[in-house]
Amino acid sequence: MSRAFNRFLPRFALVAVAAGSLAGCGVNTIPTAEENAKAKWAEVQNQYQRRADLVPNLVATVKGYAKQEQDTLVKVTEARAKATSVQITAADLTDPAKVAAYQNAQGQLSQGLGRLMANVEAYPDLKSNENFLALQSQLEGTENRIAVARRDYNDAVQSYNTTIRTFPAVIGAKVIYGAKPMVPFQATTPGADTAPKVNFN
């Protein structure tokens, strides 16, 4: 019994040291941080999709009142189509060009909505229309949710990027996972970091 135990003890110690070394190299920390960042990105996309779903209703409501704003309505519709056609997967979050293309498309839609909201100031009947007021409120709430989702994503990316660049996790990041830094969300279009104006006071 004692011999078997003596033979087992060195093996157990070796396994314990190896497990401790791997844990210290970020074997669990890195995928946890990566999955958290991916989940936060999914919420960013969810909120952008919510906004894209509201745009056709907004355009239809405005069309009935703002006949002179057809050019702006067309541009908003085109920007929405482009924003929904540019897709990015969680695997693309380490590719700055793909992230920038997605951000640019969303920024163009933000700008179009901002112009549309500014232009409808001239339509008092529209501004008092219940459907328009409801859409205005939903868009305002969506823009707030987008801002929160982007902030949460950037926080998760910062945590992940810090993890894969600091010792001892950097060893596991390079050797085991081949981890690359994720790209934080940045406003690439002038004014894209500002929510469309929806205040009609």
Short mmCIF file of the C-alpha atoms (twelve columns), coordinates in Angstrom:
data_MODEL
# 
_entry.id   MODEL 
# 
loop_
_atom_site.group_PDB 
_atom_site.id 
_atom_site.type_symbol 
_atom_site.label_atom_id 
_atom_site.label_alt_id 
_atom_site.label_comp_id 
_atom_site.label_asym_id 
_atom_site.label_seq_id 
_atom_site.Cartn_x 
_atom_site.Cartn_y 
_atom_site.Cartn_z 
_atom_site.pdbx_PDB_model_num 
ATOM 1   C CA . MET A 1   0.000   0.000  0.000   1 
ATOM 2   C CA . SER A 2   2.758   2.377  0.927   1 
ATOM 3   C CA . ARG A 3   4.801   1.511  -2.209  1 
ATOM 4   C CA . ALA A 4   1.820   2.158  -4.467  1 
ATOM 5   C CA . PHE A 5   1.220   5.444  -2.714  1 
ATOM 6   C CA . ASN A 6   4.888   6.409  -3.081  1 
ATOM 7   C CA . ARG A 7   4.733   5.670  -6.794  1 
ATOM 8   C CA . PHE A 8   1.496   7.609  -7.190  1 
ATOM 9   C CA . LEU A 9   2.679   10.685 -5.260  1 
ATOM 10  C CA . PRO A 10  5.245   11.944 -7.808  1 
ATOM 11  C CA . ARG A 11  2.731   11.536 -10.637 1 
ATOM 12  C CA . PHE A 12  0.094   13.385 -8.677  1 
ATOM 13  C CA . ALA A 13  2.564   16.174 -7.914  1 
ATOM 14  C CA . LEU A 14  3.507   16.404 -11.604 1 
ATOM 15  C CA . VAL A 15  -0.137  16.626 -12.664 1 
ATOM 16  C CA . ALA A 16  -0.817  19.270 -10.006 1 
ATOM 17  C CA . VAL A 17  2.168   21.362 -11.135 1 
ATOM 18  C CA . ALA A 18  1.169   21.017 -14.801 1 
ATOM 19  C CA . ALA A 19  -2.434  22.009 -14.025 1 
ATOM 20  C CA . GLY A 20  -1.243  24.976 -11.994 1 
ATOM 21  C CA . SER A 21  1.081   26.055 -14.803 1 
ATOM 22  C CA . LEU A 22  -1.669  25.806 -17.412 1 
ATOM 23  C CA . ALA A 23  -4.117  27.699 -15.223 1 
ATOM 24  C CA . GLY A 24  -1.502  30.398 -14.738 1 
ATOM 25  C CA . CYS A 25  -1.092  30.639 -18.525 1 
ATOM 26  C CA . GLY A 26  -4.724  31.630 -19.000 1 
ATOM 27  C CA . VAL A 27  -6.092  28.313 -20.233 1 
ATOM 28  C CA . ASN A 28  -9.501  29.158 -18.752 1 
ATOM 29  C CA . THR A 29  -9.208  32.930 -18.509 1 
ATOM 30  C CA . ILE A 30  -8.612  33.577 -22.211 1 
ATOM 31  C CA . PRO A 31  -11.650 31.725 -23.615 1 
ATOM 32  C CA . THR A 32  -13.841 33.154 -20.853 1 
ATOM 33  C CA . ALA A 33  -12.812 36.713 -21.733 1 
ATOM 34  C CA . GLU A 34  -13.180 35.990 -25.459 1 
ATOM 35  C CA . GLU A 35  -16.678 34.549 -25.107 1 
ATOM 36  C CA . ASN A 36  -17.714 37.495 -22.945 1 
ATOM 37  C CA . ALA A 37  -16.557 39.944 -25.633 1 
ATOM 38  C CA . LYS A 38  -18.384 37.957 -28.335 1 
ATOM 39  C CA . ALA A 39  -21.580 38.004 -26.275 1 
ATOM 40  C CA . LYS A 40  -21.289 41.770 -25.852 1 
ATOM 41  C CA . TRP A 41  -20.792 42.133 -29.609 1 
ATOM 42  C CA . ALA A 42  -23.947 40.088 -30.214 1 
ATOM 43  C CA . GLU A 43  -25.837 42.637 -28.110 1 
ATOM 44  C CA . VAL A 44  -24.411 45.487 -30.213 1 
ATOM 45  C CA . GLN A 45  -25.705 43.726 -33.324 1 
ATOM 46  C CA . ASN A 46  -29.043 43.067 -31.648 1 
ATOM 47  C CA . GLN A 47  -29.548 46.761 -30.937 1 
ATOM 48  C CA . TYR A 48  -28.521 47.777 -34.457 1 
ATOM 49  C CA . GLN A 49  -31.007 45.233 -35.814 1 
ATOM 50  C CA . ARG A 50  -33.713 46.717 -33.595 1 
ATOM 51  C CA . ARG A 51  -33.005 50.130 -35.103 1 
ATOM 52  C CA . ALA A 52  -33.016 48.707 -38.646 1 
ATOM 53  C CA . ASP A 53  -36.420 47.127 -37.955 1 
ATOM 54  C CA . LEU A 54  -37.830 50.500 -36.868 1 
ATOM 55  C CA . VAL A 55  -36.609 52.424 -39.939 1 
ATOM 56  C CA . PRO A 56  -39.206 51.109 -42.453 1 
ATOM 57  C CA . ASN A 57  -42.015 52.114 -40.060 1 
ATOM 58  C CA . LEU A 58  -40.469 55.546 -39.582 1 
ATOM 59  C CA . VAL A 59  -40.041 56.060 -43.334 1 
ATOM 60  C CA . ALA A 60  -43.634 54.973 -44.024 1 
ATOM 61  C CA . THR A 61  -44.980 57.338 -41.361 1 
ATOM 62  C CA . VAL A 62  -42.939 60.297 -42.561 1 
ATOM 63  C CA . LYS A 63  -43.817 59.658 -46.239 1 
ATOM 64  C CA . GLY A 64  -47.454 60.485 -45.649 1 
ATOM 65  C CA . TYR A 65  -46.603 63.965 -44.375 1 
ATOM 66  C CA . ALA A 66  -43.243 64.988 -45.758 1 
ATOM 67  C CA . LYS A 67  -43.660 64.755 -49.523 1 
ATOM 68  C CA . GLN A 68  -40.741 67.137 -50.123 1 
ATOM 69  C CA . GLU A 69  -38.354 64.915 -48.172 1 
ATOM 70  C CA . GLN A 70  -38.385 62.039 -50.661 1 
ATOM 71  C CA . ASP A 71  -34.651 62.367 -51.345 1 
ATOM 72  C CA . THR A 72  -33.843 62.093 -47.625 1 
ATOM 73  C CA . LEU A 73  -36.236 59.152 -47.230 1 
ATOM 74  C CA . VAL A 74  -34.569 57.350 -50.152 1 
ATOM 75  C CA . LYS A 75  -31.123 57.925 -48.609 1 
ATOM 76  C CA . VAL A 76  -32.298 56.594 -45.240 1 
ATOM 77  C CA . THR A 77  -33.768 53.513 -46.943 1 
ATOM 78  C CA . GLU A 78  -30.530 52.946 -48.867 1 
ATOM 79  C CA . ALA A 79  -28.424 53.433 -45.723 1 
ATOM 80  C CA . ARG A 80  -30.585 50.899 -43.882 1 
ATOM 81  C CA . ALA A 81  -30.177 48.388 -46.719 1 
ATOM 82  C CA . LYS A 82  -26.401 48.826 -46.631 1 
ATOM 83  C CA . ALA A 83  -26.258 48.631 -42.833 1 
ATOM 84  C CA . THR A 84  -28.175 45.347 -42.815 1 
ATOM 85  C CA . SER A 85  -26.151 43.883 -45.707 1 
ATOM 86  C CA . VAL A 86  -22.769 44.381 -44.008 1 
ATOM 87  C CA . GLN A 87  -22.503 41.420 -41.670 1 
ATOM 88  C CA . ILE A 88  -19.750 40.571 -39.227 1 
ATOM 89  C CA . THR A 89  -19.288 37.368 -37.283 1 
ATOM 90  C CA . ALA A 90  -17.584 36.879 -33.937 1 
ATOM 91  C CA . ALA A 91  -14.608 35.435 -35.818 1 
ATOM 92  C CA . ASP A 92  -14.226 38.765 -37.667 1 
ATOM 93  C CA . LEU A 93  -13.772 40.790 -34.473 1 
ATOM 94  C CA . THR A 94  -9.982  40.600 -34.847 1 
ATOM 95  C CA . ASP A 95  -10.104 42.011 -38.419 1 
ATOM 96  C CA . PRO A 96  -9.946  45.836 -38.268 1 
ATOM 97  C CA . ALA A 97  -11.089 46.238 -41.905 1 
ATOM 98  C CA . LYS A 98  -14.273 44.196 -41.422 1 
ATOM 99  C CA . VAL A 99  -15.119 45.908 -38.135 1 
ATOM 100 C CA . ALA A 100 -14.522 49.320 -39.745 1 
ATOM 101 C CA . ALA A 101 -16.810 48.454 -42.680 1 
ATOM 102 C CA . TYR A 102 -19.580 47.445 -40.277 1 
ATOM 103 C CA . GLN A 103 -19.121 50.569 -38.156 1 
ATOM 104 C CA . ASN A 104 -19.099 52.774 -41.272 1 
ATOM 105 C CA . ALA A 105 -22.361 51.281 -42.563 1 
ATOM 106 C CA . GLN A 106 -24.044 51.825 -39.187 1 
ATOM 107 C CA . GLY A 107 -22.635 55.356 -39.047 1 
ATOM 108 C CA . GLN A 108 -24.157 56.175 -42.434 1 
ATOM 109 C CA . LEU A 109 -27.561 55.078 -41.151 1 
ATOM 110 C CA . SER A 110 -27.118 57.208 -38.026 1 
ATOM 111 C CA . GLN A 111 -26.347 60.226 -40.187 1 
ATOM 112 C CA . GLY A 112 -29.344 59.589 -42.451 1 
ATOM 113 C CA . LEU A 113 -31.679 59.307 -39.477 1 
ATOM 114 C CA . GLY A 114 -30.238 62.505 -38.021 1 
ATOM 115 C CA . ARG A 115 -30.908 64.399 -41.264 1 
ATOM 116 C CA . LEU A 116 -34.423 62.963 -41.514 1 
ATOM 117 C CA . MET A 117 -35.303 63.948 -37.968 1 
ATOM 118 C CA . ALA A 118 -33.939 67.449 -38.508 1 
ATOM 119 C CA . ASN A 119 -35.924 67.851 -41.746 1 
ATOM 120 C CA . VAL A 120 -39.275 66.825 -40.303 1 
ATOM 121 C CA . GLU A 121 -39.142 69.796 -37.902 1 
ATOM 122 C CA . ALA A 122 -41.084 71.659 -40.598 1 
ATOM 123 C CA . TYR A 123 -44.115 69.343 -40.340 1 
ATOM 124 C CA . PRO A 124 -46.230 70.199 -37.280 1 
ATOM 125 C CA . ASP A 125 -48.912 67.627 -38.161 1 
ATOM 126 C CA . LEU A 126 -46.303 64.890 -38.316 1 
ATOM 127 C CA . LYS A 127 -44.741 65.905 -35.003 1 
ATOM 128 C CA . SER A 128 -48.083 65.487 -33.261 1 
ATOM 129 C CA . ASN A 129 -48.930 62.182 -34.979 1 
ATOM 130 C CA . GLU A 130 -49.147 59.334 -32.434 1 
ATOM 131 C CA . ASN A 131 -47.358 56.832 -34.679 1 
ATOM 132 C CA . PHE A 132 -44.497 59.221 -35.256 1 
ATOM 133 C CA . LEU A 133 -44.212 60.061 -31.569 1 
ATOM 134 C CA . ALA A 134 -44.091 56.358 -30.706 1 
ATOM 135 C CA . LEU A 135 -41.397 55.719 -33.324 1 
ATOM 136 C CA . GLN A 136 -39.453 58.767 -32.149 1 
ATOM 137 C CA . SER A 137 -39.496 57.435 -28.594 1 
ATOM 138 C CA . GLN A 138 -38.453 53.943 -29.697 1 
ATOM 139 C CA . LEU A 139 -35.595 55.304 -31.800 1 
ATOM 140 C CA . GLU A 140 -34.375 57.442 -28.950 1 
ATOM 141 C CA . GLY A 141 -34.449 54.419 -26.635 1 
ATOM 142 C CA . THR A 142 -32.693 52.298 -29.255 1 
ATOM 143 C CA . GLU A 143 -29.895 54.834 -29.648 1 
ATOM 144 C CA . ASN A 144 -29.397 54.764 -25.884 1 
ATOM 145 C CA . ARG A 145 -29.316 50.954 -25.901 1 
ATOM 146 C CA . ILE A 146 -26.795 51.010 -28.769 1 
ATOM 147 C CA . ALA A 147 -24.543 53.359 -26.800 1 
ATOM 148 C CA . VAL A 148 -24.705 51.087 -23.733 1 
ATOM 149 C CA . ALA A 149 -24.097 47.941 -25.822 1 
ATOM 150 C CA . ARG A 150 -21.081 49.515 -27.534 1 
ATOM 151 C CA . ARG A 151 -19.652 50.623 -24.177 1 
ATOM 152 C CA . ASP A 152 -20.123 47.122 -22.713 1 
ATOM 153 C CA . TYR A 153 -18.493 45.574 -25.790 1 
ATOM 154 C CA . ASN A 154 -15.517 47.947 -25.566 1 
ATOM 155 C CA . ASP A 155 -15.108 47.115 -21.855 1 
ATOM 156 C CA . ALA A 156 -15.120 43.382 -22.665 1 
ATOM 157 C CA . VAL A 157 -12.636 43.885 -25.519 1 
ATOM 158 C CA . GLN A 158 -10.333 45.873 -23.243 1 
ATOM 159 C CA . SER A 159 -10.436 43.080 -20.671 1 
ATOM 160 C CA . TYR A 160 -9.765  40.401 -23.307 1 
ATOM 161 C CA . ASN A 161 -6.962  42.347 -25.005 1 
ATOM 162 C CA . THR A 162 -5.335  43.054 -21.641 1 
ATOM 163 C CA . THR A 163 -5.567  39.378 -20.669 1 
ATOM 164 C CA . ILE A 164 -3.865  38.105 -23.837 1 
ATOM 165 C CA . ARG A 165 -1.067  40.661 -23.543 1 
ATOM 166 C CA . THR A 166 -0.142  40.251 -19.869 1 
ATOM 167 C CA . PHE A 167 1.983   37.625 -18.166 1 
ATOM 168 C CA . PRO A 168 1.436   34.755 -17.597 1 
ATOM 169 C CA . ALA A 169 -1.698  34.520 -19.803 1 
ATOM 170 C CA . VAL A 170 0.264   35.822 -22.803 1 
ATOM 171 C CA . ILE A 171 2.007   32.421 -22.939 1 
ATOM 172 C CA . GLY A 172 -1.262  30.525 -23.297 1 
ATOM 173 C CA . ALA A 173 -2.645  33.185 -25.649 1 
ATOM 174 C CA . LYS A 174 0.219   32.750 -28.108 1 
ATOM 175 C CA . VAL A 175 1.141   29.079 -27.676 1 
ATOM 176 C CA . ILE A 176 -2.249  27.454 -27.109 1 
ATOM 177 C CA . TYR A 177 -4.817  29.767 -28.699 1 
ATOM 178 C CA . GLY A 178 -2.926  31.936 -31.175 1 
ATOM 179 C CA . ALA A 179 -5.106  34.740 -29.815 1 
ATOM 180 C CA . LYS A 180 -5.288  38.072 -31.620 1 
ATOM 181 C CA . PRO A 181 -6.512  41.352 -30.147 1 
ATOM 182 C CA . MET A 182 -10.155 42.202 -30.814 1 
ATOM 183 C CA . VAL A 183 -11.112 45.529 -32.370 1 
ATOM 184 C CA . PRO A 184 -13.034 47.950 -30.143 1 
ATOM 185 C CA . PHE A 185 -15.965 49.898 -31.541 1 
ATOM 186 C CA . GLN A 186 -14.965 53.357 -32.727 1 
ATOM 187 C CA . ALA A 187 -17.067 55.926 -34.543 1 
ATOM 188 C CA . THR A 188 -15.527 56.149 -38.015 1 
ATOM 189 C CA . THR A 189 -18.059 58.465 -39.636 1 
ATOM 190 C CA . PRO A 190 -18.209 62.101 -38.514 1 
ATOM 191 C CA . GLY A 191 -21.221 62.427 -36.232 1 
ATOM 192 C CA . ALA A 192 -21.733 58.656 -36.006 1 
ATOM 193 C CA . ASP A 193 -20.937 58.764 -32.317 1 
ATOM 194 C CA . THR A 194 -23.876 61.139 -31.779 1 
ATOM 195 C CA . ALA A 195 -27.399 59.726 -31.638 1 
ATOM 196 C CA . PRO A 196 -29.749 61.069 -34.320 1 
ATOM 197 C CA . LYS A 197 -31.613 64.157 -33.181 1 
ATOM 198 C CA . VAL A 198 -35.112 63.130 -32.120 1 
ATOM 199 C CA . ASN A 199 -36.035 65.982 -29.794 1 
ATOM 200 C CA . PHE A 200 -38.873 68.150 -31.118 1 
ATOM 201 C CA . ASN A 201 -39.194 70.736 -28.344 1 
# 
